Short mmCIF file of C-alpha atoms and ligand atoms in Angstrom, two decimals:
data_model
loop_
_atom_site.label_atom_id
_atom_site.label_comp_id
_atom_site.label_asym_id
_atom_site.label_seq_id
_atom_site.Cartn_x
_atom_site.Cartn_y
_atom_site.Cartn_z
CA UNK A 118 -13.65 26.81 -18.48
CA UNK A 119 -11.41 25.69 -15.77
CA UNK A 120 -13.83 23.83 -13.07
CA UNK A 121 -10.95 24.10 -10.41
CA UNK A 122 -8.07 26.58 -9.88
CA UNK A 123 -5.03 26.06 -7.02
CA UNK A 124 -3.01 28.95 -7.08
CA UNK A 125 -0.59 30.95 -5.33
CA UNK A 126 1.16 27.59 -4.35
CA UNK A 127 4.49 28.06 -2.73
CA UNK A 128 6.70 24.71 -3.86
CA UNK A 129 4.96 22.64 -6.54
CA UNK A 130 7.04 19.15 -5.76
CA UNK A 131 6.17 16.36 -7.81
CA UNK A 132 7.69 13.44 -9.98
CA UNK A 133 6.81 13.03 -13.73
CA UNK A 134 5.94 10.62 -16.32
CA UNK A 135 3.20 7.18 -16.20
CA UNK A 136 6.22 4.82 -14.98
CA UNK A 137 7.80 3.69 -12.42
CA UNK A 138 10.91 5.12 -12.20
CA UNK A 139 14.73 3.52 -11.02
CA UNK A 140 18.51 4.48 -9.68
CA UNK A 141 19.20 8.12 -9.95
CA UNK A 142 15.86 9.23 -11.71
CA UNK A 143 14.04 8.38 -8.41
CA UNK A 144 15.05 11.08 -6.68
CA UNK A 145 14.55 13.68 -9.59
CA UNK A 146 11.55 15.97 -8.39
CA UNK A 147 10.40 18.64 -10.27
CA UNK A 148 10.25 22.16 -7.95
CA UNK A 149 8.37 25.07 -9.08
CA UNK A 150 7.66 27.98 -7.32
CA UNK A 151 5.34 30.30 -7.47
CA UNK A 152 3.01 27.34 -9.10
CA UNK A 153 -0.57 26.67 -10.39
CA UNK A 154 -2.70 23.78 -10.74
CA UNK A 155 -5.67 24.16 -13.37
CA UNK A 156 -8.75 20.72 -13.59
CA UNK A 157 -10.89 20.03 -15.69
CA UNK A 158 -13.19 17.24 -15.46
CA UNK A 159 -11.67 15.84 -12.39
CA UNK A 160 -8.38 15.51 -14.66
CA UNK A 161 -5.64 18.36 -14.12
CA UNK A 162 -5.41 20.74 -17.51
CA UNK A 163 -2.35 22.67 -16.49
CA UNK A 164 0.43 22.55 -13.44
CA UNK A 165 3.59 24.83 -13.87
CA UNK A 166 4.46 28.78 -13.08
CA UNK A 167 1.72 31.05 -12.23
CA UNK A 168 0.53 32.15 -15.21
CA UNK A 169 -1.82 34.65 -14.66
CA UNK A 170 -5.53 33.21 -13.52
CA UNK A 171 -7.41 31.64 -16.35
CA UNK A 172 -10.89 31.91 -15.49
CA UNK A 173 -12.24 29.65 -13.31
CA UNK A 174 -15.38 27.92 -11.17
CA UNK A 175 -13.51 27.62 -7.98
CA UNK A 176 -10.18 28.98 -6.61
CA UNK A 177 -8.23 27.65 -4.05
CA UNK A 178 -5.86 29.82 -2.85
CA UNK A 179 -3.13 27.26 -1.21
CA UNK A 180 -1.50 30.19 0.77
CA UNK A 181 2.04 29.59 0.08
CA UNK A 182 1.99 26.12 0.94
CA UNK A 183 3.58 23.13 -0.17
CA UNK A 184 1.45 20.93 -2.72
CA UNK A 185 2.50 17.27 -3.78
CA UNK A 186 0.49 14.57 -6.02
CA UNK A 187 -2.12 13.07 -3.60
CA UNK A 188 -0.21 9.84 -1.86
CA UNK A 189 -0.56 6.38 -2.81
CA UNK A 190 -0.83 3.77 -0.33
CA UNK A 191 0.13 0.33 -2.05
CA UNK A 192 -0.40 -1.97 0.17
CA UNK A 193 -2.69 -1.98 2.98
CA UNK A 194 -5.08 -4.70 4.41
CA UNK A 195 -8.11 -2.47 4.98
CA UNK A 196 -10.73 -4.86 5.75
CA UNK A 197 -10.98 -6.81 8.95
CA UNK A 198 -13.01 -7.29 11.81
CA UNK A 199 -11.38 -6.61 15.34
CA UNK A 200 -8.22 -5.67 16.43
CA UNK A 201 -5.26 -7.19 18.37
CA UNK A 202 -3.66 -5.01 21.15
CA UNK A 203 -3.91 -8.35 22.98
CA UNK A 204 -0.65 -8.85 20.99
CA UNK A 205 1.25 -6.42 22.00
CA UNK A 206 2.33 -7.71 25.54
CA UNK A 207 3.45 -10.63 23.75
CA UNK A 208 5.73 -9.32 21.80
CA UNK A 209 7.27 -7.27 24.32
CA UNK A 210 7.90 -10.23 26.36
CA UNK A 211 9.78 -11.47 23.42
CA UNK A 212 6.76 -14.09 21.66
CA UNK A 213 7.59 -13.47 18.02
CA UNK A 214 4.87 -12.96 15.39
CA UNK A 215 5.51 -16.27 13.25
CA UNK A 216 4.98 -17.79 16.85
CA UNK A 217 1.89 -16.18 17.68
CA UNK A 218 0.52 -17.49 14.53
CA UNK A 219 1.99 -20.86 14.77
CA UNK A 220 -0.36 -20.38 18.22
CA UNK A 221 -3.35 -19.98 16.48
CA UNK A 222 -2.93 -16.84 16.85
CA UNK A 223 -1.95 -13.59 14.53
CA UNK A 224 -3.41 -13.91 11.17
CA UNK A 225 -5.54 -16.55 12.34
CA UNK A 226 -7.70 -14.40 15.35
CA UNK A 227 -8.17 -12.25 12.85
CA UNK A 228 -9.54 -14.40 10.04
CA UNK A 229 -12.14 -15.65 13.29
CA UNK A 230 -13.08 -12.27 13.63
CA UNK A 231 -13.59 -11.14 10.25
CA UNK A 232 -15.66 -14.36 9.27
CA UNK A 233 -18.07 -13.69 12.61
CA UNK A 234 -18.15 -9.88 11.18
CA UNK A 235 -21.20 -8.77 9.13
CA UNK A 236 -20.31 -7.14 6.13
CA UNK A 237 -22.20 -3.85 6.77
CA UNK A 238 -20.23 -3.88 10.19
CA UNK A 239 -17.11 -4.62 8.07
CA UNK A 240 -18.16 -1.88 5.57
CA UNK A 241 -18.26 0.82 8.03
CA UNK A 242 -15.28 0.15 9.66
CA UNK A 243 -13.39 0.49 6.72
CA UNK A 244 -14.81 3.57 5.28
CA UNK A 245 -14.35 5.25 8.35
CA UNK A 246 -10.77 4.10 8.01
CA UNK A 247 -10.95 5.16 4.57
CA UNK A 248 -12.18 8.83 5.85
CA UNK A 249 -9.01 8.94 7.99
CA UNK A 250 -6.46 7.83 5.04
CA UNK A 251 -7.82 10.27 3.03
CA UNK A 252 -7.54 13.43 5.91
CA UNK A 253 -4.01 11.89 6.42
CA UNK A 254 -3.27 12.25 2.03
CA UNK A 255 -3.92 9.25 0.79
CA UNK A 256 -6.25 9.67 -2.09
CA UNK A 257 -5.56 6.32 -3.35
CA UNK A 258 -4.90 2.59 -1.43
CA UNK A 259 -4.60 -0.99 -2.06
CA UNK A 260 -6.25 -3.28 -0.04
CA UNK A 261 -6.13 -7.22 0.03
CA UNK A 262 -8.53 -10.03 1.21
CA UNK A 263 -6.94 -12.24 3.37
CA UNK A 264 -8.52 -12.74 6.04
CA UNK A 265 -11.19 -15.24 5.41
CA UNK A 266 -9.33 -17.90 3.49
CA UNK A 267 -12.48 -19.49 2.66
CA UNK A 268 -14.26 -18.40 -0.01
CA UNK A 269 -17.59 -17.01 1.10
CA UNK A 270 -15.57 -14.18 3.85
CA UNK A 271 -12.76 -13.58 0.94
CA UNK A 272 -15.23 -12.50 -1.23
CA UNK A 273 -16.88 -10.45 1.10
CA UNK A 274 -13.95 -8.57 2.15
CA UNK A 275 -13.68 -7.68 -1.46
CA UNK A 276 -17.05 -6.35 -1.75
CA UNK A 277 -16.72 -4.27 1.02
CA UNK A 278 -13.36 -2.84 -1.12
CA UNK A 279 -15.82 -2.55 -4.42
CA UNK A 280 -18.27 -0.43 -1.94
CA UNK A 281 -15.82 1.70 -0.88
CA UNK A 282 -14.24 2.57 -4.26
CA UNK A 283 -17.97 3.46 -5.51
CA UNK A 284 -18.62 5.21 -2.46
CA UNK A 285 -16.19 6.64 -1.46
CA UNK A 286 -13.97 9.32 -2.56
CA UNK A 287 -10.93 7.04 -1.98
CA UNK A 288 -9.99 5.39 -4.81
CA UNK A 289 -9.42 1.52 -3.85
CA UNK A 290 -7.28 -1.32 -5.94
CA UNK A 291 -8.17 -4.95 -5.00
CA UNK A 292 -5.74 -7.68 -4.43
CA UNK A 293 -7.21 -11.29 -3.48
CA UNK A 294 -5.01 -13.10 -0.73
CA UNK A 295 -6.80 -16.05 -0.07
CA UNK A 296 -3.30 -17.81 0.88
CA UNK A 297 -2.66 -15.11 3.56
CA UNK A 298 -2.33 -18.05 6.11
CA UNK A 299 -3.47 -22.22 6.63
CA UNK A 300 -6.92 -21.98 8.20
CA UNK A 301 -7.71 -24.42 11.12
CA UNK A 302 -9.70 -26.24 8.71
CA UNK A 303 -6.28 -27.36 6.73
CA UNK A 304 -3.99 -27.42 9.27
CA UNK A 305 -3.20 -31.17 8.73
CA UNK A 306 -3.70 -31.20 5.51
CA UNK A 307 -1.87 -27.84 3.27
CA UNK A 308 -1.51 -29.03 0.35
CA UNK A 309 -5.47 -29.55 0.08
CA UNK A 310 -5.74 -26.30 1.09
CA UNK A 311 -3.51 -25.13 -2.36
CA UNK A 312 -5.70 -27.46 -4.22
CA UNK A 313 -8.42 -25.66 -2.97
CA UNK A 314 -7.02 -22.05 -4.01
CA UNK A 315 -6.06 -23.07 -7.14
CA UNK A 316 -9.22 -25.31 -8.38
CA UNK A 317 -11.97 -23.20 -6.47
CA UNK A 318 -11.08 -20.47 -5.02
CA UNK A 319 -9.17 -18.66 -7.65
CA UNK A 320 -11.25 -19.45 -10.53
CA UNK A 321 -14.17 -17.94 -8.68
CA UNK A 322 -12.52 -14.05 -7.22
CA UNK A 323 -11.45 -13.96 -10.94
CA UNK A 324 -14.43 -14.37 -12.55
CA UNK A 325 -16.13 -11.84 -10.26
CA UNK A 326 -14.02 -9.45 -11.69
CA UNK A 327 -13.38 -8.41 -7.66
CA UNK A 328 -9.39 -8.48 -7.54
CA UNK A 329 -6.92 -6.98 -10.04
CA UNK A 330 -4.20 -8.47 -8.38
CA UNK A 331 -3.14 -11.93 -6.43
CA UNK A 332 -0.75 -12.20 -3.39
CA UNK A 333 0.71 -14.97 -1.38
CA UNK A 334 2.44 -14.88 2.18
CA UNK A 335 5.57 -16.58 1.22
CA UNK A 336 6.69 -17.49 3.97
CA UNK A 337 8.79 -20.33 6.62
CA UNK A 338 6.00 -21.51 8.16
CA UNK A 339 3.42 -20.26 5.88
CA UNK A 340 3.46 -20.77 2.10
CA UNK A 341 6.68 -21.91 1.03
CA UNK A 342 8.02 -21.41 -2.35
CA UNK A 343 6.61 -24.33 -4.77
CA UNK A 344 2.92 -23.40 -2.73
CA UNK A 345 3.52 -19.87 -3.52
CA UNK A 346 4.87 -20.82 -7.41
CA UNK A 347 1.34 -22.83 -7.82
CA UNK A 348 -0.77 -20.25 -6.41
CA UNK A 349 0.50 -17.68 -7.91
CA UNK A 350 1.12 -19.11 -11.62
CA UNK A 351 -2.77 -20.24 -11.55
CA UNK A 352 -3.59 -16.46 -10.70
CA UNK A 353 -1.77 -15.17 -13.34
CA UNK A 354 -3.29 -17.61 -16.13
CA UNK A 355 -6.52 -16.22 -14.92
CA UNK A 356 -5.70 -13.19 -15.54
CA UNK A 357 -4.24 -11.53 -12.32
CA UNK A 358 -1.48 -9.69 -11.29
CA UNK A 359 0.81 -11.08 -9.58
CA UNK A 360 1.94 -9.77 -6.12
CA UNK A 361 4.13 -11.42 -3.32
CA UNK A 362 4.87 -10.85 0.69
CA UNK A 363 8.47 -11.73 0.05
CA UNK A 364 11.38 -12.31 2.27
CA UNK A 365 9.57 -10.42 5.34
CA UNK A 366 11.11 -12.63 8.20
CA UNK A 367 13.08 -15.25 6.37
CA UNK A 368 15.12 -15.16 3.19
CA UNK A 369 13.44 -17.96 1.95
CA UNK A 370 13.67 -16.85 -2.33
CA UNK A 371 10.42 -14.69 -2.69
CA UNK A 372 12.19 -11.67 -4.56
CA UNK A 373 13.60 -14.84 -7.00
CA UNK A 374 10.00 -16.02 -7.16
CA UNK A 375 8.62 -12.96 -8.14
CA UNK A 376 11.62 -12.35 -10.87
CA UNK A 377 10.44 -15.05 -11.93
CA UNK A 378 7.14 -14.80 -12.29
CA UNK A 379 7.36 -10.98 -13.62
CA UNK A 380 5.01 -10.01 -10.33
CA UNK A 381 4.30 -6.09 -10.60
CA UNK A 382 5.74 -5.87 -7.30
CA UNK A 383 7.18 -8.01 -4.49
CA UNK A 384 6.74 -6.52 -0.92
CA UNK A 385 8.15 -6.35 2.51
CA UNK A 386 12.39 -7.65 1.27
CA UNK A 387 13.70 -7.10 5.14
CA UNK A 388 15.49 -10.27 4.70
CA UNK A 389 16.00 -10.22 0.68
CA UNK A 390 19.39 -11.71 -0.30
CA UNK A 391 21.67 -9.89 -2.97
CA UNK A 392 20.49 -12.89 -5.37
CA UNK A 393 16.87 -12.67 -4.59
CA UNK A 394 17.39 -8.44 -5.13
CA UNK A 395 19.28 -8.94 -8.11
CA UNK A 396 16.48 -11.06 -9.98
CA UNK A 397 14.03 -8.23 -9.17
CA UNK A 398 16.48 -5.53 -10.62
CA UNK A 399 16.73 -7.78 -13.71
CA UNK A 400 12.87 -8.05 -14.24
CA UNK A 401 11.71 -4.86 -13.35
CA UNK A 402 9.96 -5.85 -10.22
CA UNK A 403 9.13 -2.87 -7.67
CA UNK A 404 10.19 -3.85 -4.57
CA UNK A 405 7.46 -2.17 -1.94
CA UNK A 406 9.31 -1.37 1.45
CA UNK A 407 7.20 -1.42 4.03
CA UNK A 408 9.24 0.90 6.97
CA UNK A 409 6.15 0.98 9.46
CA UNK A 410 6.07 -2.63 9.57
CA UNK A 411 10.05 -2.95 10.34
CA UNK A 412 9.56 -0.24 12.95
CA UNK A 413 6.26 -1.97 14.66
CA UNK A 414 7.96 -5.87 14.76
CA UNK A 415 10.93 -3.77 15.99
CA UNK A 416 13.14 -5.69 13.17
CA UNK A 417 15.40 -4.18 10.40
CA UNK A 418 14.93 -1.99 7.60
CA UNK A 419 14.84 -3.28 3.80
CA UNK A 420 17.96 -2.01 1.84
CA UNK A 421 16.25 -0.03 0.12
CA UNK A 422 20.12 2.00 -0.83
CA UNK A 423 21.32 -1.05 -2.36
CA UNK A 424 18.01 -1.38 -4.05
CA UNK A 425 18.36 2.27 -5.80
CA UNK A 426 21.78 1.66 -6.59
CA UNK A 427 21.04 -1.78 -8.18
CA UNK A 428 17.97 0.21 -10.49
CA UNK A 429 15.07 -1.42 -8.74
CA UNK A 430 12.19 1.06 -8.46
CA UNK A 431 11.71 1.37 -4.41
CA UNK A 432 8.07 2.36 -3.49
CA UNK A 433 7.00 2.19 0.29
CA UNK A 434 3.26 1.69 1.82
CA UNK A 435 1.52 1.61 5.11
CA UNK A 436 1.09 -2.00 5.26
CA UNK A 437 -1.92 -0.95 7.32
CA UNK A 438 -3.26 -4.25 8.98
CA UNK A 439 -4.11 -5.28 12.50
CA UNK A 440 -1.13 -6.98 13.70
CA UNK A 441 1.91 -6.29 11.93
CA UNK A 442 1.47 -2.17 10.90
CA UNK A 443 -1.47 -0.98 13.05
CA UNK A 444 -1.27 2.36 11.41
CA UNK A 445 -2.54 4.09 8.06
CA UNK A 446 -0.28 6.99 8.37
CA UNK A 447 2.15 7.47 5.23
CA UNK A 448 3.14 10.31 6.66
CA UNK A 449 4.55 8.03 9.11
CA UNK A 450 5.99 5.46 6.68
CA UNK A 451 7.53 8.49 4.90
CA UNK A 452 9.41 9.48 7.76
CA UNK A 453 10.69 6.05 8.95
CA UNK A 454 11.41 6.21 5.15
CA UNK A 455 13.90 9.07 5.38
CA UNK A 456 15.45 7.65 8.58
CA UNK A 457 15.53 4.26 8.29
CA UNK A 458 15.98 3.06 4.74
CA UNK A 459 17.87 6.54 3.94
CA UNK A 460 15.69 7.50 1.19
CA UNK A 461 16.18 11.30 0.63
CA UNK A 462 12.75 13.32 0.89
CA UNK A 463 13.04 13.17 -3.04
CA UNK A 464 12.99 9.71 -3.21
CA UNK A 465 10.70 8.80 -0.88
CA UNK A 466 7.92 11.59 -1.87
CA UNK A 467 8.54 9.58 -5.48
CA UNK A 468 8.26 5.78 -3.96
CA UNK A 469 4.86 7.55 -2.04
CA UNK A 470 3.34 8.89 -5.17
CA UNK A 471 4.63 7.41 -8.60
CA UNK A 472 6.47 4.30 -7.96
CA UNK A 473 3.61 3.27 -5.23
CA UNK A 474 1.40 3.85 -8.22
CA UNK A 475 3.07 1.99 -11.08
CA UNK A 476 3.26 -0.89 -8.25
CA UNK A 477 -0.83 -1.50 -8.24
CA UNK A 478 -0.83 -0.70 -12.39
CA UNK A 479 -2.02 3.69 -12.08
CA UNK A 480 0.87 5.14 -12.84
CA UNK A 481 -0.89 6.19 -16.02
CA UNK A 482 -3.23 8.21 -14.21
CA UNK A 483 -1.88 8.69 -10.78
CA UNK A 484 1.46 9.39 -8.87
CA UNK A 485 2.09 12.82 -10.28
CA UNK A 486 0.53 16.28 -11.27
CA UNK A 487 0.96 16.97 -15.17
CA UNK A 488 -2.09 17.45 -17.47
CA UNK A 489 -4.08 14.67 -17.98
CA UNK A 490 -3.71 12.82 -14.42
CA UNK A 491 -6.20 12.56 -12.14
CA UNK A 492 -6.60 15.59 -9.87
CA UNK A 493 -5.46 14.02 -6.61
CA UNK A 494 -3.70 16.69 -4.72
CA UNK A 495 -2.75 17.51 -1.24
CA UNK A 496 -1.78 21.09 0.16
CA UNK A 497 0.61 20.42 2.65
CA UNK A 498 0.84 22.81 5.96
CA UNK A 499 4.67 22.96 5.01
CA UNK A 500 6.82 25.44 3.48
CA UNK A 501 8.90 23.37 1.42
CA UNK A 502 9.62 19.36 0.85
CA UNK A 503 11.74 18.68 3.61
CA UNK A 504 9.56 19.50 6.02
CA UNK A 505 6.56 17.05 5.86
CA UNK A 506 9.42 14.42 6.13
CA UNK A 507 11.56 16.13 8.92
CA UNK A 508 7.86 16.99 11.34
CA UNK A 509 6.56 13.70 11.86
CA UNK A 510 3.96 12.52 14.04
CA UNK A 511 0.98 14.96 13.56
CA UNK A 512 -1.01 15.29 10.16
CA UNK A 513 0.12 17.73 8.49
CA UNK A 514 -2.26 18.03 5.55
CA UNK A 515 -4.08 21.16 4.65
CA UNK A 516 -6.16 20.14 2.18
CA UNK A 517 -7.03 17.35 0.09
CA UNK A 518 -8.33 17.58 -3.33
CA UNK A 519 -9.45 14.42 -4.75
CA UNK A 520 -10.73 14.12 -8.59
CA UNK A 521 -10.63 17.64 -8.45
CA UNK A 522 -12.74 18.30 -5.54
CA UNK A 523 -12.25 19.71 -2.54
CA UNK A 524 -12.53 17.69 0.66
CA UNK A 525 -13.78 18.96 3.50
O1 NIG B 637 2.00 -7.72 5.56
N1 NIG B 637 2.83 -10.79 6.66
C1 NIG B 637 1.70 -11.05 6.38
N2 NIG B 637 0.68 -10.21 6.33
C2 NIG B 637 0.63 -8.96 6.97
C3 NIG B 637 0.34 -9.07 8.42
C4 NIG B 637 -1.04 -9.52 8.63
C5 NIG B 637 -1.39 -9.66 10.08
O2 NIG B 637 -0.53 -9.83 10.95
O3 NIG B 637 -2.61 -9.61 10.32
C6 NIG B 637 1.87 -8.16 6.68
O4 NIG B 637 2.73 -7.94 7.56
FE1 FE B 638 0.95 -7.03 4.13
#
């Protein structure tokens, strides 16, 4: 029998298929009104036009309302101790961020805080954050270490991701980002610092089986491109994915690196080059735009236009982190989206849901509503599509169903 029934749901919007998808195809979204949605075992067993109530367990009766897969937020740095409004003066006297790290500041106050941080304290802190996502649609996130850079606090940030994944409805995908930034300790001496990720420190997170997925800050100042190359190729003969912070303030070849490493995604692209964008459409990297980080540095918007029309599968994400994005809304980053990189609602409710997924390797079972997904749902307080994207700034879920239950 069916364990959970959604009916009378007034737009069913939703993309289709277990890949990411490109070009034109992004913005195809299947619309049915007048829609069900029938789980079973957490999984959804049936999603189309009413079809006259099978007997079921539980009804929800979504009221007319919009429903879309739940949303996928792909990359997000969840766990860290403190925060850093102290910033924010700064910048609007003009410091930029590269110079705040340079400082000592940035990344860096950060990693102090989140090594002085227990991990219980860290723990609750994120699942609370975790609570919010979820009320806010997000039914699954990514999250990356980062900010420890040695050892012992990376892999503590990425137990407190494990922790939250078991207990918490939230589904979470671990990325290790151990070269996130040059701790203190380094700081005369960087290349020991590589040495160190790639001899010790990777070797290790793999083997704890912590982290799917490795990512570098590829960056001037930061990693540059050979550091990034080393860190990254090690990762991925260990068995990693391979993700990159590429081309965020300076064009400095991270879309080319991750071309040509065949990274599952490569993130930020502000500053991407037409070169550097046309490696990633010839390797079928998914380029994660990041619009709530563009808006919050106040710089511009990736192209993500040229992107489409080149075939590179566009997803977008929070970016949720501390100093550059301090917000997990996606409802937010779907809007800025729409306005700012010009993604139609279409497209961006598809870079939210299935290309976000196929970008941390669950597009099989995420991303979409069609039998045999995972029955991550949300029940939107909107009529139609358009709206969600056109009434920004309040939260404007109804419901969220995650696995096939009901949160409350
Ligand atoms: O994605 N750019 C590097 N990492 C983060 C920011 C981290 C921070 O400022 O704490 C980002 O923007
Ligand atoms: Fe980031």
């Amino acid at each position: 029998m069916t364990d959970l029934l959604i009916k009378n749901i007034g737009v069913l919007a939703t993309p289709l298929g277990k890949c990411a998808v490109s070009g034109s195809a992004q913005g195809e979204i299947q619309l049915v009104e007048n829609a069900e949605i029938a789980v079973e075992g957490g999984k959804i067993s049936y999603a189309g036009a009413e079809s006259g109530a099978p007997n079921a367990a539980a009804v929800v009766d979504a009221g007319g309302r919009l429903v879309t897969p739940g949303l996928v937020d792909a990359h997000t740095h969840l766990v860290f101790g403190g925060f850093r409004q102290n910033e924010l003066e700064m910048k609007l006297a003009g410091v930029q961020y590269l110079d705040i790290l340079r400082a000592g500041g940035g990344i860096l106050s950060t990693v102090r805080a989140t090594r002085a941080a227990g991990e219980d304290e860290l723990y609750a802190k994120a699942a609370a954050f975790a609570d919010d996502m979820l009320r806010h649609g997000t039914t699954t996130v990514e999250t990356k270490s980062g900010y420890g850079l040695d050892t012992e606090t990376e892999m503590k940030q990425l137990r407190v991701a494990a922790r939250i994944s078991r207990e918490h409805a939230i589904d979470v995908v671990s990325t290790y980002m151990g070269a996130h930034a040059f701790p203190d300790e380094y700081k005369e001496n960087r290349e020991a610092f590589v040495d160190f990720l790639v001899n010790e420190a990777l070797p290790q997170v793999a083997s704890s089986g912590l982290a799917e997925f490795a990512d570098v800050f590829a960056e001037t100042a930061v990693f540059d491109i050979a550091q990034s190359r080393r860190v990254l190729t090690t990762a991925r003969e260990l068995g990693l994915g391979v993700k990159i912070h590429a081309d965020e303030i300076n064009p400095i070849g991270g879309a080319q690196l991750a071309a040509e490493l065949g990274a599952i995604s490569a993130d930020h692209l502000l500053q991407a080059s037409d070169e550097g964008l046309d490696a990633l459409a010839a390797s079928g990297v998914i380029a994660v735009c990041l619009p709530a980080t563009s808006f919050y540095l106040d710089k511009n918007f990736a192209r993500a236009r040229t992107m489409i029309e080149k075939g590179i599968p566009v997803a977008i994400a929070t970016d949720f982190n501390p100093g550059s994005s301090p917000s997990f809304n996606m409802q937010f980053a779907m809007t800025v989206a729409c306005l700012k990189l010009r993604l139609t609602p279409k497209e961006a409710l598809c870079a939210a849901t299935l290309n976000a997924a196929a970008s941390i390797g669950r597009a099989d079972s995420k991303g979409s509503i069609e039998p045999g997904k995972d029955a991550d749902i949300v029940i939107w307080d909107a009529p139609d599509l358009n709206f969600i994207f056109y009434r920004y700034g309040n939260n404007q879920v109804h419901k969220v169903i995650k696995s096939g239950r009901v949160i409350e």
